[in-house]
CSV table of C-alpha atoms in Angstrom, one decimal:
chain,number,residue,atom,x,y,z
A,1258,MET,CA,50.7,-51.2,-53.5
A,1259,PRO,CA,49.0,-49.1,-50.8
A,1260,ASP,CA,50.4,-45.8,-49.9
A,1261,GLY,CA,49.8,-43.4,-47.0
A,1262,GLY,CA,47.0,-41.6,-48.9
A,1263,ARG,CA,46.7,-38.0,-50.0
A,1264,GLU,CA,46.0,-36.8,-46.5
A,1265,PRO,CA,47.3,-39.5,-44.1
A,1266,ALA,CA,47.1,-37.2,-41.1
A,1267,ASP,CA,43.5,-36.3,-41.7
A,1268,TYR,CA,42.3,-39.3,-39.7
A,1269,ALA,CA,43.6,-39.3,-36.1
A,1270,PRO,CA,41.0,-40.5,-33.6
A,1271,PRO,CA,41.6,-39.9,-29.9
A,1272,ARG,CA,43.5,-42.7,-28.1
A,1273,TRP,CA,40.5,-44.1,-26.4
A,1274,LEU,CA,38.8,-44.6,-29.8
A,1275,ARG,CA,41.7,-46.4,-31.5
A,1276,GLY,CA,40.9,-50.0,-30.6
A,1277,PRO,CA,39.7,-51.9,-33.7
A,1278,HIS,CA,36.9,-53.8,-32.0
A,1279,LEU,CA,35.5,-50.6,-30.4
A,1280,GLN,CA,35.6,-48.9,-33.8
A,1281,THR,CA,33.9,-51.8,-35.5
A,1282,VAL,CA,31.2,-52.3,-32.9
A,1283,LEU,CA,30.3,-48.6,-32.5
A,1284,ALA,CA,30.1,-48.1,-36.2
A,1285,SER,CA,26.8,-50.2,-36.3
A,1286,SER,CA,25.5,-49.1,-32.9
A,1287,PRO,CA,22.0,-47.6,-32.3
A,1288,TRP,CA,23.5,-44.2,-31.5
A,1289,ARG,CA,25.1,-44.2,-34.9
A,1290,ARG,CA,21.9,-45.2,-36.7
A,1291,ARG,CA,20.0,-42.4,-35.0
A,1292,ARG,CA,22.7,-39.9,-36.1
A,1293,ALA,CA,22.6,-41.2,-39.6
A,1294,ALA,CA,18.9,-40.9,-39.9
A,1295,ALA,CA,19.0,-37.3,-38.6
A,1296,ALA,CA,21.9,-36.4,-40.9
A,1297,LEU,CA,20.0,-37.6,-44.0
A,1298,ALA,CA,16.8,-35.9,-43.0
A,1299,ALA,CA,18.7,-32.6,-42.4
A,1300,THR,CA,19.7,-32.5,-46.1
A,1301,GLY,CA,16.1,-31.8,-47.1
A,1302,ALA,CA,16.3,-34.5,-49.7
A,1303,THR,CA,13.3,-36.3,-51.1
A,1304,THR,CA,13.7,-40.1,-51.1
A,1305,THR,CA,11.7,-42.4,-53.4
A,1306,ALA,CA,11.7,-46.2,-53.6
A,1307,HIS,CA,12.3,-48.0,-56.9
A,1308,LEU,CA,12.2,-51.6,-58.2
A,1309,LEU,CA,15.0,-52.3,-60.6
A,1310,ASP,CA,15.5,-54.8,-63.4
A,1311,GLY,CA,18.3,-57.2,-62.4
A,1312,GLY,CA,17.9,-59.3,-65.6
A,1313,ASP,CA,16.4,-62.7,-66.1
A,1314,GLY,CA,13.3,-61.7,-64.0
A,1315,VAL,CA,15.3,-60.6,-61.0
A,1316,ARG,CA,14.0,-57.5,-59.2
A,1317,LEU,CA,16.1,-55.4,-56.8
A,1318,HIS,CA,15.0,-52.6,-54.6
A,1319,GLY,CA,16.7,-49.3,-53.9
A,1320,LEU,CA,16.2,-45.7,-52.6
A,1321,HIS,CA,16.8,-42.6,-54.7
A,1322,SER,CA,17.5,-39.3,-52.8
A,1323,ALA,CA,17.7,-35.9,-54.3
A,1324,ILE,CA,17.4,-32.3,-53.0
A,1325,PRO,CA,14.4,-30.6,-54.6
A,1326,GLY,CA,15.3,-27.6,-56.8
A,1327,VAL,CA,19.0,-28.5,-57.0
A,1328,GLU,CA,20.6,-29.6,-60.3
A,1329,ALA,CA,22.7,-32.5,-59.4
A,1330,ARG,CA,26.4,-32.7,-60.5
A,1331,GLY,CA,26.2,-36.5,-60.6
A,1332,LEU,CA,24.5,-39.7,-59.4
A,1333,ALA,CA,26.2,-41.8,-56.7
A,1334,LEU,CA,25.3,-45.5,-56.4
A,1335,LEU,CA,26.0,-46.9,-52.9
A,1336,LEU,CA,26.4,-50.6,-52.1
A,1337,HIS,CA,26.0,-51.9,-48.5
A,1338,GLY,CA,27.9,-54.8,-46.8
A,1339,TRP,CA,26.7,-58.4,-46.2
A,1340,GLU,CA,23.5,-58.4,-44.1
A,1341,GLY,CA,23.4,-54.6,-44.1
A,1342,SER,CA,20.9,-52.6,-46.2
A,1343,ALA,CA,20.2,-49.4,-47.9
A,1344,ASP,CA,19.2,-48.0,-44.5
A,1345,SER,CA,22.5,-49.0,-42.7
A,1346,SER,CA,24.0,-46.1,-40.8
A,1347,TYR,CA,27.1,-45.9,-43.1
A,1348,MET,CA,24.8,-45.8,-46.2
A,1349,CYS,CA,22.7,-43.0,-44.8
A,1350,LEU,CA,25.7,-41.0,-43.6
A,1351,SER,CA,27.5,-41.4,-47.0
A,1352,ALA,CA,24.3,-40.3,-48.7
A,1353,ALA,CA,24.1,-37.2,-46.6
A,1354,GLN,CA,27.7,-36.3,-47.4
A,1355,LEU,CA,27.2,-36.9,-51.1
A,1356,LEU,CA,24.0,-34.9,-51.2
A,1357,GLY,CA,25.9,-32.1,-49.5
A,1358,ARG,CA,28.4,-32.1,-52.3
A,1359,GLY,CA,25.7,-31.8,-55.0
A,1360,PHE,CA,25.0,-35.5,-55.9
A,1361,GLU,CA,21.8,-37.4,-56.2
A,1362,VAL,CA,22.2,-40.8,-54.4
A,1363,PHE,CA,20.8,-44.2,-55.1
A,1364,ARG,CA,21.2,-46.7,-52.3
A,1365,LEU,CA,20.8,-50.3,-53.6
A,1366,ASN,CA,19.6,-53.3,-51.6
A,1367,PHE,CA,21.2,-56.5,-52.6
A,1368,ARG,CA,18.9,-59.5,-53.1
A,1369,ASP,CA,17.4,-60.6,-49.7
A,1370,HIS,CA,18.6,-57.5,-47.9
A,1371,GLY,CA,16.6,-54.6,-46.5
A,1372,GLY,CA,13.4,-56.7,-46.2
A,1373,THR,CA,13.4,-57.6,-49.9
A,1374,HIS,CA,13.3,-61.4,-49.5
A,1375,HIS,CA,9.9,-61.6,-51.2
A,1376,LEU,CA,11.1,-60.1,-54.5
A,1377,ASN,CA,13.1,-63.2,-55.7
A,1378,PRO,CA,12.7,-66.9,-55.0
A,1379,ASP,CA,16.4,-67.8,-55.0
A,1380,ILE,CA,18.8,-67.0,-52.2
A,1381,PHE,CA,21.4,-64.3,-52.3
A,1382,HIS,CA,25.1,-65.2,-52.6
A,1383,SER,CA,28.2,-63.2,-53.3
A,1384,CYS,CA,28.7,-64.4,-56.9
A,1385,ARG,CA,25.5,-62.7,-58.0
A,1386,ILE,CA,27.4,-59.8,-59.7
A,1387,ASP,CA,25.4,-60.0,-63.0
A,1388,GLU,CA,22.2,-58.8,-61.4
A,1389,VAL,CA,24.0,-55.9,-59.7
A,1390,VAL,CA,25.5,-54.8,-63.0
A,1391,HIS,CA,22.1,-55.1,-64.7
A,1392,ALA,CA,20.5,-53.1,-61.9
A,1393,ALA,CA,23.2,-50.4,-62.1
A,1394,ARG,CA,22.5,-50.1,-65.8
A,1395,ASP,CA,18.8,-49.6,-65.0
A,1396,VAL,CA,19.7,-46.8,-62.5
A,1397,ALA,CA,22.0,-45.2,-65.1
A,1398,THR,CA,19.1,-45.3,-67.7
A,1399,ARG,CA,16.6,-43.8,-65.3
A,1400,PHE,CA,18.9,-40.9,-64.4
A,1401,ALA,CA,20.7,-40.7,-67.8
A,1402,SER,CA,21.6,-37.0,-67.6
A,1403,ARG,CA,23.9,-37.5,-64.6
A,1404,PRO,CA,27.5,-38.7,-64.5
A,1405,MET,CA,27.6,-41.8,-62.4
A,1406,VAL,CA,30.0,-42.9,-59.5
A,1407,VAL,CA,29.8,-45.9,-57.3
A,1408,ALA,CA,31.0,-46.8,-53.8
A,1409,GLY,CA,30.6,-49.7,-51.4
A,1410,TYR,CA,31.5,-50.9,-47.9
A,1411,SER,CA,33.0,-54.4,-47.1
A,1412,LEU,CA,31.2,-56.9,-49.4
A,1413,GLY,CA,29.6,-53.9,-51.1
A,1414,GLY,CA,33.1,-52.6,-51.7
A,1415,ASN,CA,33.9,-55.9,-53.4
A,1416,PHE,CA,30.8,-55.6,-55.5
A,1417,ALA,CA,31.7,-52.0,-56.4
A,1418,LEU,CA,35.1,-53.0,-57.6
A,1419,ARG,CA,33.8,-55.9,-59.6
A,1420,LEU,CA,31.1,-53.6,-61.1
A,1421,ALA,CA,33.9,-51.2,-62.1
A,1422,LEU,CA,35.7,-54.1,-63.8
A,1423,ARG,CA,32.7,-55.0,-65.9
A,1424,ALA,CA,31.5,-51.4,-66.5
A,1425,PRO,CA,33.2,-50.8,-69.9
A,1426,GLN,CA,31.9,-54.0,-71.4
A,1427,ALA,CA,28.4,-53.5,-69.9
A,1428,GLY,CA,28.2,-50.0,-71.3
A,1429,LEU,CA,28.0,-48.5,-67.8
A,1430,PRO,CA,29.3,-44.9,-67.8
A,1431,LEU,CA,31.1,-44.9,-64.4
A,1432,ALA,CA,33.3,-41.9,-63.8
A,1433,ARG,CA,34.9,-42.9,-60.4
A,1434,VAL,CA,34.8,-45.7,-57.8
A,1435,ALA,CA,35.4,-45.9,-54.1
A,1436,ALA,CA,35.6,-48.9,-51.8
A,1437,ILE,CA,35.9,-49.0,-48.0
A,1438,CYS,CA,37.4,-52.1,-46.4
A,1439,PRO,CA,36.5,-54.3,-49.4
A,1440,VAL,CA,36.6,-58.1,-49.2
A,1441,LEU,CA,39.6,-59.1,-51.4
A,1442,ASP,CA,40.1,-62.8,-50.8
A,1443,PRO,CA,37.0,-64.4,-49.4
A,1444,ALA,CA,38.8,-67.6,-48.3
A,1445,ARG,CA,41.3,-65.6,-46.2
A,1446,THR,CA,38.4,-63.5,-44.8
A,1447,MET,CA,36.6,-66.6,-43.7
A,1448,ARG,CA,39.7,-67.9,-41.9
A,1449,ARG,CA,40.3,-64.5,-40.2
A,1450,MET,CA,36.7,-64.6,-38.9
A,1451,GLU,CA,37.1,-68.2,-37.7
A,1452,THR,CA,40.3,-67.4,-35.8
A,1453,GLY,CA,39.3,-63.9,-34.6
A,1454,PRO,CA,37.1,-62.8,-31.7
A,1455,TRP,CA,34.0,-64.9,-31.4
A,1456,PHE,CA,31.5,-62.1,-31.6
A,1457,TYR,CA,32.1,-61.2,-35.3
A,1458,MET,CA,31.3,-64.8,-36.4
A,1459,HIS,CA,28.3,-64.9,-34.0
A,1460,TYR,CA,26.9,-61.6,-35.4
A,1461,PHE,CA,27.1,-62.7,-39.0
A,1462,GLU,CA,25.8,-66.2,-38.3
A,1463,ARG,CA,22.8,-64.8,-36.4
A,1464,LYS,CA,22.0,-62.3,-39.1
A,1465,TRP,CA,22.3,-64.9,-41.9
A,1466,ARG,CA,20.2,-67.5,-40.1
A,1467,GLY,CA,17.5,-65.0,-39.7
A,1468,SER,CA,17.6,-64.1,-43.4
A,1469,LEU,CA,17.4,-67.8,-44.4
A,1470,GLN,CA,14.5,-68.4,-42.0
A,1471,ARG,CA,12.6,-65.5,-43.7
A,1472,LYS,CA,13.4,-66.9,-47.1
A,1473,ARG,CA,12.1,-70.4,-46.2
A,1474,VAL,CA,8.8,-69.0,-44.9
A,1475,LEU,CA,8.3,-67.1,-48.2
A,1476,PHE,CA,9.5,-69.9,-50.6
A,1477,PRO,CA,9.3,-73.2,-48.7
A,1478,ASP,CA,9.4,-75.3,-51.9
A,1479,ARG,CA,12.4,-73.5,-53.3
A,1480,VAL,CA,14.4,-72.9,-50.1
A,1481,GLY,CA,13.8,-76.1,-48.1
A,1482,PHE,CA,16.1,-77.0,-45.1
A,1483,ASP,CA,15.6,-78.3,-41.6
A,1484,GLU,CA,16.6,-76.8,-38.3
A,1485,SER,CA,19.9,-78.8,-38.2
A,1486,THR,CA,21.0,-76.8,-41.3
A,1487,LEU,CA,20.5,-73.5,-39.4
A,1488,LYS,CA,22.7,-74.7,-36.6
A,1489,LEU,CA,25.7,-75.2,-38.9
A,1490,ARG,CA,28.7,-72.9,-38.4
A,1491,MET,CA,29.5,-70.3,-41.1
A,1492,ARG,CA,31.9,-72.5,-43.2
A,1493,ALA,CA,29.5,-75.5,-43.2
A,1494,LEU,CA,26.5,-73.3,-43.9
A,1495,THR,CA,28.2,-71.6,-46.8
A,1496,GLU,CA,29.1,-75.0,-48.2
A,1497,TRP,CA,25.5,-76.0,-47.9
A,1498,LEU,CA,24.5,-72.9,-49.9
A,1499,VAL,CA,27.1,-73.6,-52.6
A,1500,GLN,CA,26.1,-77.2,-53.0
A,1501,ARG,CA,22.3,-76.6,-53.2
A,1502,HIS,CA,21.9,-73.1,-54.5
A,1503,THR,CA,24.7,-72.6,-57.0
A,1504,ASP,CA,26.3,-74.5,-59.8
A,1505,LEU,CA,29.8,-73.8,-58.6
A,1506,GLY,CA,30.4,-77.2,-57.1
A,1507,SER,CA,32.8,-76.5,-54.3
A,1508,LEU,CA,33.5,-73.9,-51.6
A,1509,ASP,CA,36.8,-73.1,-53.1
A,1510,ALA,CA,35.2,-72.4,-56.5
A,1511,TYR,CA,32.6,-70.1,-54.7
A,1512,PHE,CA,35.3,-68.1,-52.9
A,1513,ASP,CA,37.3,-67.8,-56.1
A,1514,GLY,CA,34.2,-66.7,-57.9
A,1515,TYR,CA,34.1,-63.3,-56.1
A,1516,SER,CA,37.8,-62.9,-55.2
A,1517,ILE,CA,39.5,-59.7,-56.4
A,1518,ALA,CA,42.8,-60.5,-54.8
A,1519,GLY,CA,46.2,-60.6,-56.5
A,1520,ASP,CA,46.1,-59.1,-60.0
A,1521,ARG,CA,42.4,-59.3,-60.6
A,1522,LEU,CA,42.0,-55.5,-60.3
A,1523,ARG,CA,44.8,-54.8,-62.7
A,1524,ALA,CA,42.2,-54.4,-65.5
A,1525,LEU,CA,40.4,-51.5,-63.8
A,1526,GLN,CA,40.0,-48.7,-66.3
A,1527,ILE,CA,38.1,-46.3,-64.0
A,1528,PRO,CA,39.8,-44.0,-61.4
A,1529,THR,CA,39.4,-46.0,-58.2
A,1530,HIS,CA,40.1,-45.2,-54.5
A,1531,ILE,CA,40.3,-47.8,-51.7
A,1532,LEU,CA,40.3,-47.0,-48.0
A,1533,MET,CA,41.5,-49.7,-45.6
A,1534,ALA,CA,42.5,-49.9,-41.9
A,1535,ALA,CA,45.7,-51.7,-40.9
A,1536,ASP,CA,43.9,-53.0,-37.8
A,1537,ASP,CA,40.8,-54.3,-39.6
A,1538,PRO,CA,39.7,-57.4,-37.5
A,1539,VAL,CA,37.8,-58.9,-40.4
A,1540,ILE,CA,39.7,-58.2,-43.7
A,1541,PRO,CA,43.4,-59.1,-43.6
A,1542,ALA,CA,45.2,-55.8,-44.3
A,1543,GLU,CA,48.3,-57.7,-45.6
A,1544,ASP,CA,46.3,-58.7,-48.7
A,1545,PHE,CA,46.4,-55.1,-49.9
A,1546,HIS,CA,50.2,-55.2,-50.1
A,1547,ALA,CA,49.9,-58.0,-52.7
A,1548,LEU,CA,47.6,-56.2,-55.0
A,1549,SER,CA,48.6,-55.5,-58.6
A,1550,LEU,CA,46.9,-52.3,-59.6
A,1551,PRO,CA,46.8,-49.8,-62.5
A,1552,ASP,CA,48.1,-46.3,-62.1
A,1553,ALA,CA,44.6,-44.8,-61.7
A,1554,THR,CA,43.9,-46.9,-58.6
A,1555,ARG,CA,45.0,-45.7,-55.2
A,1556,VAL,CA,44.9,-47.6,-51.9
A,1557,GLU,CA,45.0,-45.5,-48.7
A,1558,LEU,CA,46.0,-47.8,-45.7
A,1559,LEU,CA,45.5,-46.0,-42.4
A,1560,PRO,CA,46.7,-47.3,-39.0
A,1561,TRP,CA,43.3,-47.2,-37.3
A,1562,GLY,CA,39.6,-47.6,-38.2
A,1563,GLY,CA,38.7,-51.2,-37.6
A,1564,HIS,CA,36.2,-52.7,-40.1
A,1565,CYS,CA,34.3,-49.9,-41.8
A,1566,GLY,CA,34.6,-47.8,-38.6
A,1567,PHE,CA,36.9,-44.8,-39.0
A,1568,LEU,CA,35.1,-43.0,-36.2
A,1569,GLU,CA,36.6,-39.7,-35.1
A,1570,ASP,CA,35.1,-38.6,-31.8
A,1571,ALA,CA,32.5,-39.3,-29.1
A,1572,ARG,CA,29.7,-38.1,-31.4
A,1573,LEU,CA,30.7,-41.0,-33.7
A,1574,SER,CA,31.5,-38.7,-36.6
A,1575,GLY,CA,32.8,-40.8,-39.5
A,1576,TYR,CA,35.9,-40.1,-41.5
A,1577,ALA,CA,35.0,-42.8,-44.1
A,1578,GLU,CA,31.9,-41.1,-45.2
A,1579,ARG,CA,33.7,-37.8,-45.7
A,1580,TRP,CA,36.6,-39.6,-47.5
A,1581,LEU,CA,34.1,-41.4,-49.8
A,1582,ALA,CA,32.3,-38.2,-50.8
A,1583,ALA,CA,35.6,-36.3,-51.3
A,1584,ARG,CA,37.1,-39.0,-53.5
A,1585,LEU,CA,34.0,-39.4,-55.6
A,1586,ALA,CA,33.7,-35.6,-56.1
A,1587,ALA,CA,37.3,-35.2,-57.1
A,1588,GLY,CA,38.1,-34.4,-60.7
């Protein structure tokens, strides 16, 4: 069950900034992206690109940042949301916060995100957890002297929690996990988007169609579809993906394949923190009340924040990034 959090009064945006849609939209605005780039540059960190082994010939791309001359206290693996990237503003701002707390940071791009469509012939979908686990092991091996933590936003939060569930069996030495507004029940999230304000669905449909178009140009024989497919709405387009590019058979089976609702997080063995806003317009907050969780998992449900927003002021300062760094650095 969620509670008020360790410091529930810590996040109190001004009244004009408490609307969930304003929070959500401003979080990915150009002003926020510029601030994120400046914050990361100000750390003085050196960033290098890496190609990771995702298993079975899969290659994933990511960015490693470290401050020269500083012995890191740990390595933080960051996972972005659907149609985001390693360079999304929340990823760069989180990296800056973590670097300031003495961590090295690895920002992973999921398959077909961050301009990586050329690396693998098959299309990304949300059940591709195996390659993320494999890539995380590659990261842990390359930076073996560092304790490892992981965090993610939205779909990346879902992946971070599934990664934590698999970590013991995979031999992945995770010390702590954090997730911001994670997708719990994909079927309910789809329904929320279909019945919510039109611009959320429009945003994700536009981004996904662009991604599919890039994939088709690169791998026309593997990813063939006509223009009528691209005109499908989200549910029908997802069903097209499931039928032609997975072996799951049905949309319900696909959603179930990456659901972490109900008691599915009960097996978590790693200290875990989850941040959620009660006014999230994309993820149903009531789903968090139905979770069955181990004692080492804590849900902090705040009244405001929108979807992965949690902005604090006119400068678009972010509570979520500070929260993430503080929770991962605890202990």
